Structures are given as structure tokens and as C-alpha cells.
Coordinates of C-alpha atoms and ligand atoms in Angstrom, one line a residue:
M1 CA 63.1 -31.0 14.3
P2 CA 65.7 -28.8 12.0
Q3 CA 66.3 -26.0 14.5
W4 CA 66.3 -23.4 12.0
L5 CA 63.2 -23.7 11.2
K6 CA 62.1 -21.5 14.5
D7 CA 62.7 -18.7 13.1
A8 CA 62.6 -19.0 9.7
V9 CA 60.9 -16.7 7.3
F10 CA 60.7 -18.6 3.8
Y11 CA 60.7 -16.3 0.0
E12 CA 59.3 -18.3 -2.8
I13 CA 61.0 -17.7 -5.8
Y14 CA 60.0 -18.8 -9.2
P15 CA 62.9 -18.7 -10.9
Q16 CA 61.7 -18.5 -14.7
S17 CA 60.8 -14.6 -13.4
F18 CA 62.9 -13.6 -10.5
Y19 CA 66.0 -12.3 -12.4
D20 CA 67.5 -13.0 -15.5
T21 CA 71.6 -12.1 -15.8
N22 CA 72.4 -13.5 -19.8
G23 CA 69.8 -11.1 -21.4
D24 CA 67.9 -14.6 -22.8
G25 CA 64.9 -13.2 -21.1
I26 CA 64.2 -16.2 -18.8
G27 CA 65.4 -16.0 -15.0
D28 CA 68.2 -17.8 -14.0
I29 CA 70.6 -19.5 -10.8
E30 CA 72.6 -16.5 -11.1
G31 CA 70.0 -14.1 -10.6
I32 CA 69.0 -15.7 -7.7
I33 CA 72.6 -15.6 -6.5
Q34 CA 72.7 -11.4 -6.9
K35 CA 69.9 -11.0 -5.5
L36 CA 70.3 -13.0 -2.0
D37 CA 71.1 -9.7 -0.3
Y38 CA 67.7 -8.0 -1.2
V39 CA 65.8 -10.9 0.0
K40 CA 68.0 -11.2 3.5
G41 CA 67.0 -7.5 3.6
L42 CA 63.6 -8.1 3.5
G43 CA 63.7 -10.1 6.4
C44 CA 63.4 -13.9 4.4
N45 CA 66.4 -15.9 5.7
S46 CA 65.6 -18.5 4.0
I47 CA 63.8 -19.7 0.2
W48 CA 61.5 -21.7 -1.5
L49 CA 62.6 -22.8 -5.1
N50 CA 60.0 -23.5 -7.5
P51 CA 61.6 -27.0 -9.6
I52 CA 64.6 -25.8 -11.3
Y53 CA 65.2 -29.1 -13.0
D54 CA 65.2 -30.4 -16.5
S55 CA 62.1 -30.5 -18.1
P56 CA 59.8 -29.8 -21.6
F57 CA 58.2 -27.3 -19.3
M58 CA 54.4 -28.6 -20.1
D59 CA 53.7 -27.9 -16.5
A60 CA 56.4 -25.0 -15.9
G61 CA 58.8 -27.8 -14.1
Y62 CA 56.6 -29.8 -12.5
D63 CA 57.1 -32.1 -15.1
V64 CA 60.5 -33.3 -14.3
R65 CA 62.9 -35.0 -17.0
D66 CA 66.0 -35.6 -15.0
Y67 CA 65.6 -35.4 -11.3
Y68 CA 69.6 -35.2 -11.3
K69 CA 70.0 -32.0 -13.8
V70 CA 69.7 -28.3 -13.8
A71 CA 67.7 -27.1 -16.5
P72 CA 69.9 -25.7 -19.0
R73 CA 68.1 -22.5 -19.2
Y74 CA 68.6 -21.5 -15.4
G75 CA 72.0 -22.4 -15.2
T76 CA 74.2 -26.1 -14.2
N77 CA 74.4 -28.0 -11.1
D78 CA 77.1 -26.2 -10.4
D79 CA 75.6 -22.8 -10.5
L80 CA 73.0 -24.8 -8.1
V81 CA 75.6 -25.2 -5.6
R82 CA 77.4 -22.1 -5.5
L83 CA 73.5 -20.9 -4.7
F84 CA 73.3 -23.4 -1.7
E85 CA 76.8 -22.2 -0.7
E86 CA 76.2 -18.6 -1.1
A87 CA 73.3 -18.5 0.7
H88 CA 75.2 -20.7 3.4
K89 CA 77.3 -17.8 3.7
R90 CA 74.5 -15.5 4.7
D91 CA 73.2 -17.5 7.3
M92 CA 70.3 -18.0 4.7
H93 CA 68.6 -21.9 3.6
I94 CA 67.5 -23.2 0.3
L95 CA 64.3 -26.0 -0.5
L96 CA 64.0 -27.4 -3.4
D97 CA 60.9 -28.6 -4.9
L98 CA 60.4 -32.4 -4.7
V99 CA 58.3 -33.6 -7.1
P100 CA 57.6 -37.2 -6.1
G101 CA 54.1 -38.1 -7.6
H102 CA 54.4 -38.2 -11.4
T103 CA 57.2 -37.2 -13.7
S104 CA 57.1 -35.7 -17.4
D105 CA 56.5 -38.4 -20.4
Q106 CA 59.7 -37.4 -21.5
H107 CA 61.5 -38.8 -18.5
P108 CA 63.9 -41.6 -19.5
W109 CA 62.2 -44.0 -16.6
F110 CA 58.7 -43.2 -19.0
L111 CA 60.5 -44.0 -22.2
E112 CA 61.3 -47.2 -21.0
A113 CA 58.1 -48.3 -19.2
K114 CA 55.9 -47.4 -22.2
K115 CA 58.1 -49.9 -24.5
A116 CA 56.3 -53.4 -25.2
E117 CA 59.1 -55.6 -23.9
K118 CA 59.8 -55.4 -20.1
N119 CA 62.0 -53.8 -18.6
K120 CA 63.7 -52.7 -15.5
Y121 CA 61.2 -49.6 -15.7
S122 CA 57.8 -51.0 -16.7
D123 CA 56.8 -51.2 -13.1
R124 CA 58.1 -47.6 -12.1
Y125 CA 54.7 -46.4 -13.3
I126 CA 51.2 -47.0 -13.3
F127 CA 49.7 -49.4 -16.3
T128 CA 46.9 -51.5 -17.0
K129 CA 47.3 -54.9 -18.5
S130 CA 45.5 -53.8 -21.8
V131 CA 44.3 -51.0 -23.9
W132 CA 40.7 -52.4 -23.6
D133 CA 41.0 -52.1 -19.8
A134 CA 40.2 -48.2 -19.2
P135 CA 38.3 -48.2 -15.3
P136 CA 36.5 -44.6 -15.8
E137 CA 37.5 -43.9 -12.2
Y138 CA 41.1 -43.5 -13.0
R139 CA 42.9 -40.7 -15.4
M140 CA 44.3 -43.0 -17.9
M141 CA 46.3 -41.8 -20.7
C142 CA 44.8 -44.5 -23.7
G143 CA 45.7 -45.8 -27.0
I144 CA 49.1 -44.1 -27.2
C145 CA 52.1 -46.3 -26.5
Q146 CA 53.3 -49.1 -28.3
R147 CA 52.9 -51.2 -24.7
D148 CA 49.4 -52.8 -24.8
G149 CA 48.2 -51.0 -21.4
N150 CA 46.9 -47.6 -20.7
Y151 CA 48.4 -45.2 -17.9
M152 CA 47.4 -43.6 -15.2
V153 CA 48.6 -39.6 -14.9
N154 CA 48.6 -37.5 -11.6
Y155 CA 47.9 -34.1 -13.2
F156 CA 48.3 -33.3 -16.4
S157 CA 48.2 -35.7 -19.6
S158 CA 51.9 -35.0 -19.8
Q159 CA 52.6 -35.9 -16.0
P160 CA 52.1 -39.9 -15.5
A161 CA 51.8 -40.9 -11.9
L162 CA 55.0 -42.8 -10.4
N163 CA 54.0 -46.3 -9.2
Y164 CA 53.7 -46.1 -5.4
G165 CA 51.5 -49.1 -5.4
F166 CA 47.6 -49.1 -4.0
Y167 CA 46.3 -49.3 -0.9
K168 CA 43.2 -50.8 -1.4
V169 CA 43.7 -53.3 -4.8
D170 CA 40.6 -53.1 -6.7
Y171 CA 41.9 -54.9 -10.3
P172 CA 44.5 -57.6 -9.1
Q173 CA 45.5 -57.8 -13.0
W174 CA 47.3 -54.8 -13.1
Q175 CA 47.6 -52.6 -9.4
M176 CA 50.1 -53.4 -7.1
S177 CA 50.2 -53.2 -3.5
F178 CA 51.9 -50.3 -1.9
D179 CA 54.4 -53.4 -0.3
S180 CA 54.9 -54.3 -3.4
P181 CA 59.1 -54.8 -4.3
E182 CA 58.0 -52.5 -7.2
A183 CA 56.1 -50.0 -5.2
K184 CA 58.9 -49.5 -2.8
A185 CA 61.5 -49.2 -5.7
T186 CA 60.0 -45.8 -6.7
A187 CA 60.5 -44.9 -3.1
E188 CA 63.8 -45.9 -3.1
A189 CA 64.5 -43.9 -6.3
M190 CA 63.0 -40.7 -4.8
K191 CA 65.4 -41.0 -1.2
N192 CA 68.1 -41.2 -3.8
V193 CA 66.8 -38.1 -5.5
M194 CA 66.6 -36.3 -2.0
R195 CA 70.2 -37.9 -1.0
F196 CA 71.8 -36.0 -4.0
W197 CA 70.7 -32.7 -3.8
L198 CA 71.2 -32.6 0.6
D199 CA 74.8 -34.0 -0.4
K200 CA 75.5 -31.2 -2.5
G201 CA 74.2 -28.5 -0.1
A202 CA 70.2 -28.1 -0.7
D203 CA 68.5 -27.8 2.9
G204 CA 65.5 -29.5 2.0
F205 CA 62.1 -29.7 -0.1
R206 CA 58.8 -28.6 -0.7
V207 CA 57.4 -31.0 -1.6
D208 CA 54.9 -31.0 -4.5
M209 CA 51.3 -33.0 -4.1
A210 CA 52.7 -34.8 -1.1
D211 CA 49.7 -36.9 -0.4
S212 CA 48.9 -38.3 -3.9
L213 CA 51.8 -41.1 -3.6
V214 CA 49.7 -44.1 -2.8
K215 CA 46.9 -44.9 -4.7
N216 CA 43.2 -45.8 -3.3
D217 CA 44.5 -44.5 0.1
D218 CA 41.9 -42.6 0.8
E219 CA 42.8 -41.9 4.8
K220 CA 46.4 -41.8 3.2
I221 CA 47.6 -44.3 5.5
A222 CA 49.8 -46.0 3.1
T223 CA 51.4 -42.6 1.9
A224 CA 52.3 -41.7 5.3
K225 CA 53.9 -44.7 6.1
I226 CA 56.4 -43.6 3.0
W227 CA 56.5 -40.0 4.3
R228 CA 57.6 -41.7 7.9
D229 CA 60.1 -43.6 6.3
I230 CA 61.5 -40.9 4.3
R231 CA 61.4 -38.8 8.0
K232 CA 63.2 -41.7 9.7
M233 CA 66.1 -41.5 6.5
L234 CA 66.4 -37.6 7.0
D235 CA 66.7 -37.5 10.7
S236 CA 69.5 -40.4 10.6
E237 CA 71.4 -39.2 7.7
Y238 CA 70.5 -35.7 7.2
P239 CA 68.8 -34.3 10.6
D240 CA 69.1 -30.3 9.9
A241 CA 67.0 -31.1 6.3
A242 CA 63.7 -29.3 6.1
I243 CA 60.2 -30.9 4.5
V244 CA 57.3 -29.0 3.6
S245 CA 54.8 -30.6 2.0
E246 CA 51.7 -29.2 -0.3
W247 CA 49.1 -31.3 1.9
C248 CA 46.7 -28.9 3.8
N249 CA 46.1 -31.7 6.5
P250 CA 48.1 -30.5 8.6
V251 CA 47.5 -33.7 11.5
R252 CA 47.8 -36.1 8.2
S253 CA 51.2 -34.2 7.2
I254 CA 52.8 -33.2 10.5
N255 CA 51.8 -36.0 12.6
N256 CA 51.2 -39.2 10.8
S257 CA 53.7 -38.6 8.1
G258 CA 56.5 -36.6 10.0
F259 CA 56.4 -33.4 8.0
H260 CA 58.2 -30.7 9.2
M261 CA 55.8 -28.0 7.8
D262 CA 52.5 -28.0 6.2
F263 CA 50.8 -25.4 3.9
Y264 CA 47.4 -23.9 4.9
L265 CA 46.7 -24.0 1.1
D266 CA 43.8 -22.0 -0.7
H267 CA 41.1 -24.5 -1.4
Y268 CA 37.7 -22.9 -2.0
G269 CA 35.8 -22.7 1.1
N270 CA 38.4 -23.4 3.6
G271 CA 40.1 -21.3 6.6
Y272 CA 42.4 -19.8 4.7
S273 CA 40.2 -18.8 1.4
K274 CA 37.7 -17.2 4.0
L275 CA 40.3 -14.8 5.6
F276 CA 41.5 -14.0 2.2
R277 CA 40.3 -14.9 -0.9
Y278 CA 36.8 -16.2 -1.0
E279 CA 34.1 -14.9 -2.9
K280 CA 30.3 -16.1 -3.2
D281 CA 27.4 -15.1 -5.6
G282 CA 29.7 -12.6 -7.0
E283 CA 30.8 -10.7 -3.8
N284 CA 33.8 -10.8 -1.9
R285 CA 33.1 -12.6 1.7
A286 CA 36.6 -13.1 2.6
F287 CA 37.7 -11.6 6.4
F288 CA 40.1 -9.5 4.6
S289 CA 37.8 -7.2 2.7
R290 CA 36.7 -3.5 3.5
N291 CA 32.3 -5.2 2.6
G292 CA 32.4 -6.5 6.1
K293 CA 31.0 -9.6 5.0
G294 CA 33.7 -12.3 6.6
N295 CA 33.1 -14.5 9.1
I296 CA 36.7 -15.0 11.0
M297 CA 35.0 -18.2 13.1
D298 CA 35.2 -19.9 9.6
F299 CA 38.6 -19.9 9.9
L300 CA 39.3 -19.9 13.6
N301 CA 37.1 -23.0 13.9
E302 CA 39.6 -24.7 11.4
Y303 CA 42.5 -23.5 11.9
I304 CA 42.4 -23.3 16.1
P305 CA 42.3 -27.3 16.4
N306 CA 44.8 -28.1 13.8
L307 CA 47.1 -26.0 15.6
E308 CA 46.1 -27.8 18.9
K309 CA 46.8 -31.2 17.4
T310 CA 49.8 -30.7 15.8
K311 CA 51.8 -27.9 17.2
D312 CA 54.1 -29.8 19.3
N313 CA 55.5 -31.8 16.2
G314 CA 55.4 -28.8 13.2
Y315 CA 54.4 -25.7 11.7
I316 CA 51.2 -24.6 9.8
C317 CA 52.9 -22.2 6.8
F318 CA 50.6 -19.4 6.0
M319 CA 51.9 -17.5 2.5
T320 CA 51.2 -14.2 1.1
N321 CA 50.5 -16.1 -2.4
N322 CA 52.0 -19.1 -4.4
H323 CA 52.5 -19.7 -7.8
D324 CA 49.1 -21.2 -8.1
M325 CA 47.0 -18.7 -7.5
P326 CA 46.0 -15.1 -8.3
R327 CA 47.8 -12.5 -5.8
M328 CA 46.1 -11.1 -2.7
T329 CA 46.1 -7.5 -4.9
H330 CA 43.4 -9.4 -7.5
Y331 CA 40.8 -10.0 -4.2
A332 CA 41.6 -6.9 -2.2
D333 CA 42.7 -2.7 -2.1
R334 CA 46.1 -2.2 -1.2
E335 CA 44.9 -1.0 2.4
T336 CA 43.5 -4.2 2.8
V337 CA 46.6 -6.7 1.8
K338 CA 49.0 -4.5 4.4
L339 CA 46.5 -5.1 7.2
A340 CA 46.2 -8.9 5.7
F341 CA 50.1 -9.3 5.3
A342 CA 50.5 -7.8 8.9
T343 CA 48.3 -10.1 10.5
L344 CA 49.6 -13.3 8.6
F345 CA 53.3 -12.4 9.9
T346 CA 51.9 -11.9 13.3
L347 CA 50.5 -15.6 13.3
P348 CA 52.0 -18.5 14.4
G349 CA 54.0 -20.9 12.0
V350 CA 56.8 -20.9 9.3
P351 CA 55.8 -17.8 7.0
F352 CA 56.1 -17.8 3.4
L353 CA 56.2 -14.7 1.2
Y354 CA 55.7 -15.0 -2.5
Y355 CA 58.2 -13.1 -5.2
G356 CA 56.9 -9.6 -5.9
D357 CA 54.1 -9.9 -3.3
E358 CA 56.4 -7.1 -0.9
I359 CA 56.1 -4.7 -3.7
G360 CA 52.2 -5.4 -4.2
M361 CA 52.5 -6.6 -7.9
N362 CA 49.6 -6.9 -9.4
Y363 CA 47.6 -10.5 -11.0
Q364 CA 47.7 -10.0 -14.7
G365 CA 44.5 -11.8 -15.4
C366 CA 44.6 -11.5 -19.2
L367 CA 47.7 -13.3 -20.3
T368 CA 47.9 -16.5 -22.6
S369 CA 48.6 -19.6 -20.5
K370 CA 52.9 -20.4 -20.4
E371 CA 54.2 -23.8 -19.8
G372 CA 50.6 -25.1 -18.2
G373 CA 50.5 -21.8 -16.3
Y374 CA 46.3 -21.1 -17.6
S375 CA 44.7 -19.2 -15.0
R376 CA 48.0 -19.1 -12.6
T377 CA 50.2 -17.4 -15.9
G378 CA 49.1 -13.9 -14.0
S379 CA 51.2 -14.4 -10.8
R380 CA 54.1 -15.4 -12.4
T381 CA 55.1 -12.5 -14.4
P382 CA 58.5 -10.9 -14.1
M383 CA 59.7 -9.5 -11.0
Q384 CA 59.5 -5.5 -11.1
W385 CA 62.9 -4.4 -9.9
D386 CA 63.2 -0.7 -11.4
S387 CA 62.3 1.6 -13.6
S388 CA 64.9 0.5 -16.9
K389 CA 64.2 -2.1 -19.5
N390 CA 61.5 -4.5 -18.3
L391 CA 61.3 -3.5 -15.1
G392 CA 65.1 -4.3 -14.5
F393 CA 64.2 -8.3 -15.0
S394 CA 65.9 -8.7 -18.4
T395 CA 67.6 -6.8 -20.9
A396 CA 66.2 -9.2 -23.5
D397 CA 63.6 -7.9 -26.1
I398 CA 61.2 -10.7 -25.3
C399 CA 60.9 -11.7 -21.6
Y400 CA 59.5 -15.3 -20.6
L401 CA 56.1 -13.3 -20.0
P402 CA 55.7 -9.9 -20.3
V403 CA 56.4 -7.3 -17.5
D404 CA 53.3 -5.2 -16.2
T405 CA 52.8 -2.2 -18.2
G406 CA 50.9 -0.3 -15.6
K407 CA 51.6 3.1 -15.5
D408 CA 51.7 2.8 -11.8
A409 CA 53.5 -1.0 -11.7
P410 CA 55.3 -1.1 -8.1
T411 CA 59.1 -1.7 -8.4
V412 CA 61.5 -2.1 -5.5
E413 CA 62.8 0.8 -6.5
N414 CA 59.7 2.9 -6.3
Q415 CA 58.6 1.2 -3.3
K416 CA 61.4 0.6 -1.1
D417 CA 61.4 4.4 0.7
D418 CA 57.6 4.9 0.2
E419 CA 56.5 5.4 3.8
N420 CA 52.9 4.0 2.5
S421 CA 54.2 0.9 0.8
I422 CA 53.1 -2.7 1.1
Y423 CA 57.2 -2.9 1.3
K424 CA 57.5 -0.8 4.0
V425 CA 54.6 -3.0 5.9
V426 CA 56.4 -6.2 5.1
T427 CA 59.7 -5.1 6.1
D428 CA 58.7 -3.7 9.2
M429 CA 56.7 -6.7 10.4
L430 CA 59.2 -9.3 9.5
A431 CA 62.1 -7.2 11.7
L432 CA 59.4 -6.9 14.7
R433 CA 58.6 -10.7 14.3
K434 CA 62.6 -11.6 14.3
A435 CA 63.0 -9.1 17.3
N436 CA 60.1 -10.1 19.6
K437 CA 60.2 -14.1 20.1
D438 CA 56.3 -13.5 21.3
L439 CA 55.5 -13.4 17.5
G440 CA 57.1 -15.9 16.2
N441 CA 56.9 -19.2 14.2
Q442 CA 56.7 -21.0 18.0
G443 CA 53.8 -21.4 20.2
T444 CA 50.2 -20.7 20.1
I445 CA 47.8 -17.7 19.9
D446 CA 44.8 -17.7 22.6
I447 CA 41.7 -15.6 21.4
V448 CA 40.7 -12.4 22.7
F449 CA 37.8 -11.4 20.7
A450 CA 36.3 -13.0 17.4
R451 CA 32.6 -13.5 16.9
E452 CA 30.7 -14.8 13.8
N453 CA 30.3 -12.0 11.1
S454 CA 32.2 -9.5 13.5
Y455 CA 35.0 -7.8 13.3
P456 CA 37.3 -6.6 14.7
F457 CA 39.4 -9.9 15.5
V458 CA 41.4 -10.1 18.6
F459 CA 44.5 -12.3 19.3
K460 CA 47.1 -12.7 22.1
R461 CA 50.3 -13.7 21.1
G462 CA 52.7 -13.8 24.8
K463 CA 52.6 -10.2 25.7
F464 CA 51.4 -9.0 22.7
I465 CA 47.8 -8.2 21.8
I466 CA 46.9 -7.7 18.1
S467 CA 43.3 -6.5 16.7
V468 CA 42.7 -6.4 13.0
N469 CA 39.4 -4.8 11.6
P470 CA 39.6 -4.8 7.5
S471 CA 36.2 -3.9 7.2
G472 CA 35.0 -0.3 6.5
E473 CA 32.8 0.2 9.7
D474 CA 34.5 0.9 13.4
A475 CA 34.1 -1.6 16.0
T476 CA 34.1 -1.0 19.6
I477 CA 34.3 -4.5 22.0
P478 CA 34.9 -4.6 25.9
F479 CA 38.8 -4.7 26.5
D480 CA 40.2 -5.7 30.0
Y481 CA 43.9 -5.6 29.1
E482 CA 46.2 -2.6 30.2
V483 CA 47.9 -1.5 27.0
K484 CA 51.9 -0.3 27.7
E485 CA 52.7 0.3 24.7
T486 CA 51.9 0.7 21.3
L487 CA 54.4 -1.7 19.0
Y488 CA 52.7 -1.0 15.3
A489 CA 49.8 0.4 14.2
L490 CA 47.9 1.0 10.7
G491 CA 45.0 3.1 10.5
K492 CA 43.7 4.1 14.1
T493 CA 43.1 2.1 17.2
E494 CA 42.0 2.9 20.2
V495 CA 41.7 2.0 24.4
K496 CA 39.7 3.8 26.4
G497 CA 37.5 2.9 29.4
G498 CA 37.7 -0.5 29.6
K499 CA 36.9 -0.7 25.6
L500 CA 38.9 -1.3 22.2
T501 CA 37.5 0.9 19.3
A502 CA 39.2 -0.8 16.1
Y503 CA 38.8 1.9 13.6
A504 CA 37.9 0.9 10.0
G505 CA 40.6 -0.7 8.2
S506 CA 43.3 -1.1 11.3
F507 CA 45.5 -2.9 12.9
V508 CA 47.5 -2.7 15.6
I509 CA 49.5 -4.2 18.1
Y510 CA 49.8 -3.6 21.7
C511 CA 52.2 -4.4 24.7
I512 CA 50.4 -5.4 27.9
Ligands
LIG1 C1 51.0 -28.3 -7.8 C2 52.1 -27.4 -8.3 O1 52.2 -26.0 -7.0 C3 51.4 -27.1 -9.1 O2 52.3 -25.8 -9.8 C4 51.2 -27.6 -10.2 O3 51.0 -27.5 -11.5 C5 51.0 -29.3 -9.7 N1 51.3 -29.3 -8.2 C6 51.0 -30.8 -10.1 O4 52.9 -30.6 -9.9

């Protein structure tokens, strides 16, 4: 286990939209280098960079055309190496995004694979034997290449699935086993991609759709085997490299597959969504909502057993948001967002802050889709730095996406000295997390008060008790602890005569 994960706090950067230094309207690697001190100043010592590889950008770079080359619009491979070096000078770590499940349909492997003649890459993707063969249970592209066969896609039509084989082979004419040499060759090719960037100074990878490798593998048995083999390679060749999976199944990811971390993703109706983003029958029923219709137990009944089962092997990662979902400000008012972020940063596991969330950027819901973003586009708009042109993102006349034109658009400049800002809560909380080991990544949590459909939620981490009541009603509960000091408070919480009263919209950290 890489030791640096013990106190890692990540900042996710969508490179297109972070900071443009050459005036072409799109963010670049040099821009990230120039903002490293800003990121560090927030309290984040690590960065996850969305894909920066050469790509036709049908899916914002998740359609890789060349795993070995930085997209010219972001800079060069040398610029990326410089970013690694500059980060390391500051004791920071950088994870690249690894996209192992599919490539772009413009990738040279695929251009070869779709040729009629058999060649070295014919089995790198999943093709049926003939175009008349298109079982409806698979997502196939039909009749569009010279080769007599249809190919399977992993996500959008432009993203053919790489061939890691099938766990259960239903159509032996064209499905290969996961332990066939052809399937194994794909995994070896991906290991070489990892080695290439780790040798250049990357600190590891966020792994896209980590569960998607082997097909017909419902229990993910063969997929886990591939990842365990990759983890073995990392342990022996790059023991400090970290991998975090986009999976949202910590037992399968951390315990069975050897990931160091797994994201708690926003899957409608799961624990994470019930905390922050759950709407039903047109009503907000997330726990973090002023209307008080959330149920903390929906989260805890899922999270605590997963935490117990995986805490000795890796971390469950909470995030403020990512590039795939609306920002939290879309669901909750700013005061509630503060309570949500404050709570999120007191939970165990490795936390991830999405760029711009620290200033409470808005979700730009009515933008036309850009590079396969669709509804996600509104969370991918340019970072808002100051009051200059394009809010300091770029000097270009036209940007990758329009910047927030709202009169109240938050910027780093107008938020950072504002005592009442989300920025203040984020930076305060990250400083407290750093200064107090009990609030950090390791360890577990003990539940002090949590009831079905009830507020507040109170939990203990070492010598700290945390209470949060995002609802619009005050709530009083029995409380047996002696409070020595208040470490941090938003709103008002009171302990008196064996009772704790969490006033509407409150968060507190007590030392006991
Ligand atoms: C998950 C990524 O987060 C998303 O942005 C992308 O579109 C899909 N995987 C496909 O790679």
C-alpha cells in the first residue's frame, strides 16, 4: 500500500477547463503547473487528471487514440513530465486516467482490427464471425467495416471494447475465453501503457470502468484476476503507485481485485445518492436537504458493512462531485452544500474535491453538449479565477465552453477572503483534517446517533464527535459525552443536561 495515501486529499482536474496559458481557449498542462500552488493551498496534496491523451474527443478524451502521447491541445509529453516534477517538488502526487476497457475507433489498433485481412490486431477487439451474427444481448456496431463481422462497443459507438475475453463463452464461434492468449495480450498491452507513464513520473491511475474488462463476467471473477495480476506488477515494479477504481463495489474492487481505493459513485438510489443527490417523485429526498426528508440509514446500511469489510485493504473514496454528474449546488442551497462538504471531509477514506466545487461553481444546465458531455457538460465549464476576461480562465474570445455569465458567478478572487464562503469551509476542513489524525483517511467511524428518517446524524471519530443537521427543523437527542472543546462549527449546536440540540442547518466537531 503506497504510504502517501494515508494523508492524500485529491483535487480532480478536467484539463480542458482548468487554466489556459496559450490563449487558445482550452486549458493546458502549463496551466495546471501554474496553479499547483493554488491546489496545494486548498489543502489538496494530490491530483487526478482526466484523460490527457491524444484523442478525437468524441467522449472528452475517454476515447483514446494514442495511449503514449499527450493531446497536442494540452501540450507535449515533456510538459506532462514537467508537471510530474513540479508536483513532486511540492510533495504532491498525480494520477492519470487509465482507460483500459475501450479505445477510440480511430486508434491504430482498431484501424488494423477492422481490416478484412487477418493481422496482429484482429483479436484486440471483440468481433463476431460474420455481419449476419448480431446477438441482441450485446451492444454491437454492424456493417460498417471491411471486415466481415460486427464489433462490440463499451460505451459510445466510437468506443470499441477491447478484448479481455469472456468468462462464460456463449458463442464459441467468436467469443474467446478470458484466459486465451489473445485476451491476455490485451492486458499485457495495458500494463505496458501503465509502465510507460509510471516510468515518466506518474504516481498511479484512476481507472475508468474498471469492472468492464471481461465480458459475461457477472460476478467479476475473471476481471478481478486481471487486476490482481496488475497489482502484483505494481507491487513489484512500482510499489508507490496507486490505483483507484471507477467501480463502486469496494469488496470486488479493493478486496478481490487489489485496488487501493474505490470510488463511492453516484448511482441512483445507492448510499451516496441518498446522502447528496436523491430526488423522488419530483422531491428532494437526500439527507443533505433542508426539507428534512432524507434517511441517513439508507446510506449507513450500505456504507458501514462495506467499510468494515474493506478497511484493512484500502479506502472508499467520497467525492464532492466529478465530471459525470451535476455539481452539488444544483441540488442544494449553498448553506446545505457547506454542511455536506464539511461532513464529507470528516469521513474516513481518501476524499476527492472536484475543481470549482471549492468556490461553489454552478451547474450550467442549459449548455449544448460538448465532446460527448450531454447532461454532464454543465459540470465541465471553465474554472472561475477572477473578474478579468472569461473570469480569468483564458484570454481567448471563444472558450472550450462558455464561462458562467451569472452576475453572482463565484470566483476564487471573490470567495477566498469571504468568511461565509464554501471556499472557507473547504479550506478550514482540509486544514483540520490534516492537523488531526483522528479525522483523517485511516480508521473507522462509530455511530453515535442515526435513526430512520430522523435528524441529526452524529458520529465519532477517535476523540471527536461530529453532529450534522441539514434539515430545516431543530432536533434534540440524548447525549452522554462530556464536551471539552468545540473544534469547528457551522450554525448552532448545544450540549446541555445530557442532551444535544442540533439547530436547523448545523454542523459541529466537538473534542471529547
Ligand atoms: C466513465 C467516465 O467517467 C466517463 O466520463 C466516460 O464517458 C465513461 N467512463 C466512458 O469511458
